[in-house]
Coordinates of C-alpha atoms in Angstrom, one line a residue:
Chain A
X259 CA 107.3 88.8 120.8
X260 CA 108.6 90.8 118.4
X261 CA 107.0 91.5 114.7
X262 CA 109.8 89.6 113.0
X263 CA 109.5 86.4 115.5
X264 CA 105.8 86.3 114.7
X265 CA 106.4 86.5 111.3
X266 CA 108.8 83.8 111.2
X267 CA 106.8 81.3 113.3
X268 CA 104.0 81.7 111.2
X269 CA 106.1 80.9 108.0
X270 CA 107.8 78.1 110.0
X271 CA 104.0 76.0 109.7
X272 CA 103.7 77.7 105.8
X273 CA 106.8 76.4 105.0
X274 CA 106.3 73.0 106.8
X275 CA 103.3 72.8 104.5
X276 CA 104.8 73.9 101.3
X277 CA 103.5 72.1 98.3
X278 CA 104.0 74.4 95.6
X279 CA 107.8 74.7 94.7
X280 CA 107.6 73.1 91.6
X281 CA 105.9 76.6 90.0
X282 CA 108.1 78.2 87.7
X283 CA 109.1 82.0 87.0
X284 CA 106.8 82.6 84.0
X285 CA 102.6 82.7 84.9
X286 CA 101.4 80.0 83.3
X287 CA 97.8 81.5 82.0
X288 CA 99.8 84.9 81.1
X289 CA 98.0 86.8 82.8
X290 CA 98.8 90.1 85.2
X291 CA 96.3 91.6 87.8
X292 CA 96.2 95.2 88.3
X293 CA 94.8 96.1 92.1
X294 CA 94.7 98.2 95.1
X295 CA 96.4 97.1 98.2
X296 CA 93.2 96.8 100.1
X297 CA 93.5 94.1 102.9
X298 CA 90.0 92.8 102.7
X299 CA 91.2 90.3 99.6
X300 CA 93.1 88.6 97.5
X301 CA 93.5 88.7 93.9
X302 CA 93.6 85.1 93.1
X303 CA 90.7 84.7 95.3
X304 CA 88.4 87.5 93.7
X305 CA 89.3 85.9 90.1
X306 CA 89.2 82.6 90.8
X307 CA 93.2 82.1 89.9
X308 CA 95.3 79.8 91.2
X309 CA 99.4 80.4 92.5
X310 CA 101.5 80.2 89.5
X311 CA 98.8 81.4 87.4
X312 CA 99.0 85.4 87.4
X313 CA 101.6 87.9 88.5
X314 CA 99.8 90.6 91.0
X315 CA 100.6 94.4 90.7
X316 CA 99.3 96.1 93.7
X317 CA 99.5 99.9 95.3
X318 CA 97.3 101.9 96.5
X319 CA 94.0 102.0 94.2
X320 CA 95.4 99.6 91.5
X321 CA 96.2 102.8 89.8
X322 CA 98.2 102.6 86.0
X323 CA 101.0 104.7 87.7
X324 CA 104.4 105.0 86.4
X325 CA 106.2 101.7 88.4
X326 CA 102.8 99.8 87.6
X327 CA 104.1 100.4 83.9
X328 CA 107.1 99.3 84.8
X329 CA 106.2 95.9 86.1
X330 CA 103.8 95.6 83.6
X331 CA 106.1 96.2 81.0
X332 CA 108.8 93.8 82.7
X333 CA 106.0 90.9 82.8
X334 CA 104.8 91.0 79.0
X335 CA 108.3 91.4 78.0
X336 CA 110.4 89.5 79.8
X337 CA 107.9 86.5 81.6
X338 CA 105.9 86.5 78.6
X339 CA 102.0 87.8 80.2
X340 CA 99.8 89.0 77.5
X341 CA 96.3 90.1 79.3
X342 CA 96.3 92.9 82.2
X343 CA 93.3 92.6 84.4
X344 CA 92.6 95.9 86.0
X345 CA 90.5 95.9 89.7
X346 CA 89.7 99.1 91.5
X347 CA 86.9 98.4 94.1
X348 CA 84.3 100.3 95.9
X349 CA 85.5 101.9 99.4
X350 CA 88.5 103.0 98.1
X351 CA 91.2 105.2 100.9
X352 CA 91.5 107.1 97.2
X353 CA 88.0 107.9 96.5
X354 CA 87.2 111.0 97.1
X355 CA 89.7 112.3 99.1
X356 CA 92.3 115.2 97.2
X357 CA 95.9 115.3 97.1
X358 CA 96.1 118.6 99.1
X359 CA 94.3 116.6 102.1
X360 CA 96.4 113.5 102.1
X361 CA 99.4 116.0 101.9
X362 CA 98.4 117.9 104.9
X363 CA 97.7 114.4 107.1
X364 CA 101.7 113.6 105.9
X365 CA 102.7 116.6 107.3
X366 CA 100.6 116.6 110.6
X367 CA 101.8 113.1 111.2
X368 CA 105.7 113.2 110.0
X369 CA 105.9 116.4 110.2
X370 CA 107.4 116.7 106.4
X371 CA 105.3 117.7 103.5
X372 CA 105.3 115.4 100.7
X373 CA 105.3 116.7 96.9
X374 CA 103.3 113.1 95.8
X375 CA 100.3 112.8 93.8
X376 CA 98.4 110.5 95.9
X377 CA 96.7 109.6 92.4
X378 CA 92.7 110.2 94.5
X379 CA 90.0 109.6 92.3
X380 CA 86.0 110.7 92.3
X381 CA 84.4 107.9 90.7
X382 CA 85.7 104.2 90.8
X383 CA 84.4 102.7 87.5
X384 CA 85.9 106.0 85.5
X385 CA 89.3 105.4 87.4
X386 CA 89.0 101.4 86.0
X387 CA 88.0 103.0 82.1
X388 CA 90.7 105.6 82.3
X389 CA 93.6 103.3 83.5
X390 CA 92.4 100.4 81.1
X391 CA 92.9 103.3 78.5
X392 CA 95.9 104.3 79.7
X393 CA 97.5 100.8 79.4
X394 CA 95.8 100.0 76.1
X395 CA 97.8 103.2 75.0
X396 CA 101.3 102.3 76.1
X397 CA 103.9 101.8 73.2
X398 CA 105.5 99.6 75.7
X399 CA 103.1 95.9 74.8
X400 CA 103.4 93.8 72.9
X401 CA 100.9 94.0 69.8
X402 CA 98.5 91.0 71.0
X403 CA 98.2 92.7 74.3
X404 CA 94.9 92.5 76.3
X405 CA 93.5 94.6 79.0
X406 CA 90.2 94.5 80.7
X407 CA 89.1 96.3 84.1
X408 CA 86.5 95.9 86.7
X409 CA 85.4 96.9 90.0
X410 CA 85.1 95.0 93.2
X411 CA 82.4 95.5 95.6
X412 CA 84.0 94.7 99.0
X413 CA 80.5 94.2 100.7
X414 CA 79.2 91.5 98.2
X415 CA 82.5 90.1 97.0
X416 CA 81.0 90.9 93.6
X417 CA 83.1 91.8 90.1
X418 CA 81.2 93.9 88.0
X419 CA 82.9 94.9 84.4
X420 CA 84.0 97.6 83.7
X421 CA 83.8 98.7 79.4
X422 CA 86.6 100.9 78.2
Chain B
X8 CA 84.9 81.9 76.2
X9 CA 86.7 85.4 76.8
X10 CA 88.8 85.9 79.7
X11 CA 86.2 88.3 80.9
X12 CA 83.6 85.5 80.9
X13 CA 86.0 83.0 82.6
X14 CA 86.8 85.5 85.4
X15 CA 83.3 86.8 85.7
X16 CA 82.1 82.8 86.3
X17 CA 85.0 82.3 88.5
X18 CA 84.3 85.3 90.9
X19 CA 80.3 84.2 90.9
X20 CA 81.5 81.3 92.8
X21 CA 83.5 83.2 94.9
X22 CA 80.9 85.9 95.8
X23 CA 78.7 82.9 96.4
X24 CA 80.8 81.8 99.4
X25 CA 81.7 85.1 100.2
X26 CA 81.9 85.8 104.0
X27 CA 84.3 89.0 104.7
X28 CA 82.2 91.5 103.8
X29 CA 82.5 92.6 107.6
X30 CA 85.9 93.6 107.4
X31 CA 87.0 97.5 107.2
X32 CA 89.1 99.6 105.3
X33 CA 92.2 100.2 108.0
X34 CA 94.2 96.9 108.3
X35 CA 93.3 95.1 111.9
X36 CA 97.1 94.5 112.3
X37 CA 98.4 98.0 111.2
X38 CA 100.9 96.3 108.6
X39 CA 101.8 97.3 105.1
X40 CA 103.7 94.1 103.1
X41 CA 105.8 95.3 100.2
X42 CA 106.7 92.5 97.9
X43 CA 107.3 91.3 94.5
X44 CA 104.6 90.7 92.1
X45 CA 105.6 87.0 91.6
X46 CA 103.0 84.8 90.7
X47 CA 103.8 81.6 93.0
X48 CA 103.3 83.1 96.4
X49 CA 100.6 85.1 98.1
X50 CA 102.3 88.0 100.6
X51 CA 99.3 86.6 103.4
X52 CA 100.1 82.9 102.8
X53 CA 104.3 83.5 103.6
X54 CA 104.0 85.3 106.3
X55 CA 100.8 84.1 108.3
X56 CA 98.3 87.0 107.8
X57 CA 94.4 86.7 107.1
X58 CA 92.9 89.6 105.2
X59 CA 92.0 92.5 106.6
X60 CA 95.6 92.3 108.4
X61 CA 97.3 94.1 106.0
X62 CA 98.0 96.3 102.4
X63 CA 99.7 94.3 100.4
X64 CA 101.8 96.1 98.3
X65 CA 103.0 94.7 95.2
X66 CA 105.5 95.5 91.8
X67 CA 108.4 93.9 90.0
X68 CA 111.0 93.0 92.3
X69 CA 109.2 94.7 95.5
X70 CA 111.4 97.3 95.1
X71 CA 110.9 100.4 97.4
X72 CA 109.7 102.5 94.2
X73 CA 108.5 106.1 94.1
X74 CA 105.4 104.8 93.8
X75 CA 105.5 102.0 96.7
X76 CA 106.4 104.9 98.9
X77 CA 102.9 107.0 97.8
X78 CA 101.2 104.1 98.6
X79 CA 103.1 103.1 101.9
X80 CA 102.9 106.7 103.0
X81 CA 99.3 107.0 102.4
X82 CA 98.8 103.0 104.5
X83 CA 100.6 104.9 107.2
X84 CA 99.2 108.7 107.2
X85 CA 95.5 107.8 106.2
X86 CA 95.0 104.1 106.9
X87 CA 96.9 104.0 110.2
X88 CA 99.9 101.2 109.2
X89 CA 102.8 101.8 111.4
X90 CA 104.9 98.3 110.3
X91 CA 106.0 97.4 106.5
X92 CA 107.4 94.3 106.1
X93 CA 109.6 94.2 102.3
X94 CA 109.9 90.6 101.1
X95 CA 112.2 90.2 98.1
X96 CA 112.4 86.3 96.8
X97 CA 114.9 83.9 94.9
X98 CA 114.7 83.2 91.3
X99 CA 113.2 86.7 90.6
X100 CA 113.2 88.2 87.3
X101 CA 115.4 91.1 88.1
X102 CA 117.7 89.6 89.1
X103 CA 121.3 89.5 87.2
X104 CA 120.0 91.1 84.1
X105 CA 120.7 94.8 83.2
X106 CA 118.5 97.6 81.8
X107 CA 119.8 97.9 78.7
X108 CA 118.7 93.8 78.0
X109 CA 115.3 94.6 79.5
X110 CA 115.1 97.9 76.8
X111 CA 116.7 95.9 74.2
X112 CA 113.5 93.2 74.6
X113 CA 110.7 95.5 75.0
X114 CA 112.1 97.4 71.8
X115 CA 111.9 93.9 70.0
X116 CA 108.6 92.7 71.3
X117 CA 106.7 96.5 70.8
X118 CA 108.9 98.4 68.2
X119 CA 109.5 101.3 71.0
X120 CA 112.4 101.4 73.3
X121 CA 110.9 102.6 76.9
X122 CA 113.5 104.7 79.2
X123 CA 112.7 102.6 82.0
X124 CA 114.8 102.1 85.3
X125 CA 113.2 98.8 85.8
X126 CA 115.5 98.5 89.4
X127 CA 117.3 94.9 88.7
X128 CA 119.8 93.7 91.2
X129 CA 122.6 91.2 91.2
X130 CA 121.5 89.9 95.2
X131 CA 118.6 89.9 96.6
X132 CA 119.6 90.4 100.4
X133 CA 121.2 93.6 99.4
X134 CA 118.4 94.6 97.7
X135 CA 116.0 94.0 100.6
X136 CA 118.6 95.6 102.6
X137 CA 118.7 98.2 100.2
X138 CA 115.0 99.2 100.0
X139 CA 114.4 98.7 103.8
X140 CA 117.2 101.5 104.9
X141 CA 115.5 103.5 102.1
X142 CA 112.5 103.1 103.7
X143 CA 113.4 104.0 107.0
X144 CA 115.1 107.1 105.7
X145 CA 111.7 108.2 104.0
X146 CA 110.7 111.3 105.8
X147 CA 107.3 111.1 105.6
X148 CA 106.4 108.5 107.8
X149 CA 105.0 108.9 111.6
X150 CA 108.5 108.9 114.2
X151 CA 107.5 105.1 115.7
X152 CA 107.0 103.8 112.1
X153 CA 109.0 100.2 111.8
X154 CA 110.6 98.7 108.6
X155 CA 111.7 94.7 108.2
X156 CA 112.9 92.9 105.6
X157 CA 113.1 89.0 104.8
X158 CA 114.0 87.1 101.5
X159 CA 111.4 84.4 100.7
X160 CA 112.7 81.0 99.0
X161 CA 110.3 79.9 96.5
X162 CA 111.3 76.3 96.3
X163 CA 111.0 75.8 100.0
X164 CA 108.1 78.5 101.2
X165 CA 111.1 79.5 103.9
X166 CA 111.2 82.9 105.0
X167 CA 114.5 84.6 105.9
X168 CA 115.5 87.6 108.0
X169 CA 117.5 90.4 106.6
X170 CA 119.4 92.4 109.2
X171 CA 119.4 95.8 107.5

């Protein structure tokens, strides 16, 4: 079976349940989640959210990049979010690690050399405070515009704050 | 209450039931889902994953970005994914409006006007079409690394293939 028949069959019981196509475009508690794309969870499930509530930015460490600005910005403007809830959590594939590393591993594998900052980071909290920052900074938001970070332990299932 | 209490209370329930903490940092099913950041649809609901199956990848549009590439190339080179599956959806925000309405907003909203590609599209096939020959022209991914693309109807929960 291929990946795309799996796929398919899967959605083919998702869809047979589908109860939620009344939702509209526009999150209904305004909010937008900031995260990494770690597998181990969700996060509606880690903040208690519901589908329709939140739109979900995720890429690797939940990091303020660039396109995260971008759909950021796109959500406050246009869909009308006005709080941007940060989550980095602990076990990070970017903690620790440099760019120089991940570079060589792309070219060992591919065998092409990537010029990308991998955007690693040392310490997860200070990644949380300086990407809170980093939002909280951008001209971008509208003037009511909230952010607030944490970190998620993905042994305990624990959020822990993070002040900026 | 602040959103930082509500969240905080929400997540204690959730870390109360919490039973996951087992899983580890490499996806089981070596998949990477890249997909919009819409709030009415979870990426593992859709297609039939459980966590710790897959990154989940996530920005306006699900658009293969410069920055869903850094964090697809480092799911593939450091965290072993060798299938991304891009899921695009109806009713999407980007689609059918142009740049220049999208600046002309943000300037209204925040006083600054960003110089922001923020990647609309006028069909959202093509664009999954689009982003999944973009992806499989990225040369920075391992020689057997795979690349399929669906459209996801939010009023039904149906999945659809996209032959790119």
């Amino acid at each position: 079976m291929t990946l795309q028949d799996e796929l398919l069959a899967n959605n083919a019981r998702y869809a047979a349940e589908f109860s939620s196509g009344m939702l509209r475009l526009r999150p209904l508690r305004q909010i937008a989640i900031l995260t990494c794309m770690d597998s181990r969870y969700t996060a509606q499930g880690v903040l208690g959210l519901q589908l329709g509530d939140s739109h979900v930015i995720r890429n690797a460490g939940g990091r303020a990049s660039d396109d995260a600005i971008r759909s950021l910005v796109l959500s406050a403007t246009a869909l009308g979010t006005r709080r941007c809830v940060v989550v980095h959590h602990t076990d990070c594939g970017l903690l620790g690690v440099t760019n120089e590393e991940l570079q060589d591993r792309v070219a060992t594998l591919s065998g092409a050399r990537p010029d990308i900052d991998f955007l690693p980071f040392d310490d997860v909290a200070a990644s949380v405070a300086e990407d809170v920052a980093a939002l909280r900074a951008c001209p971008y938001f509208p003037p009511d515009y909230e952010v607030i970070g944490f970190v998620y332990e993905v042994t305990t299932g624990v959020l822990r704050p993070v002040e900026a």
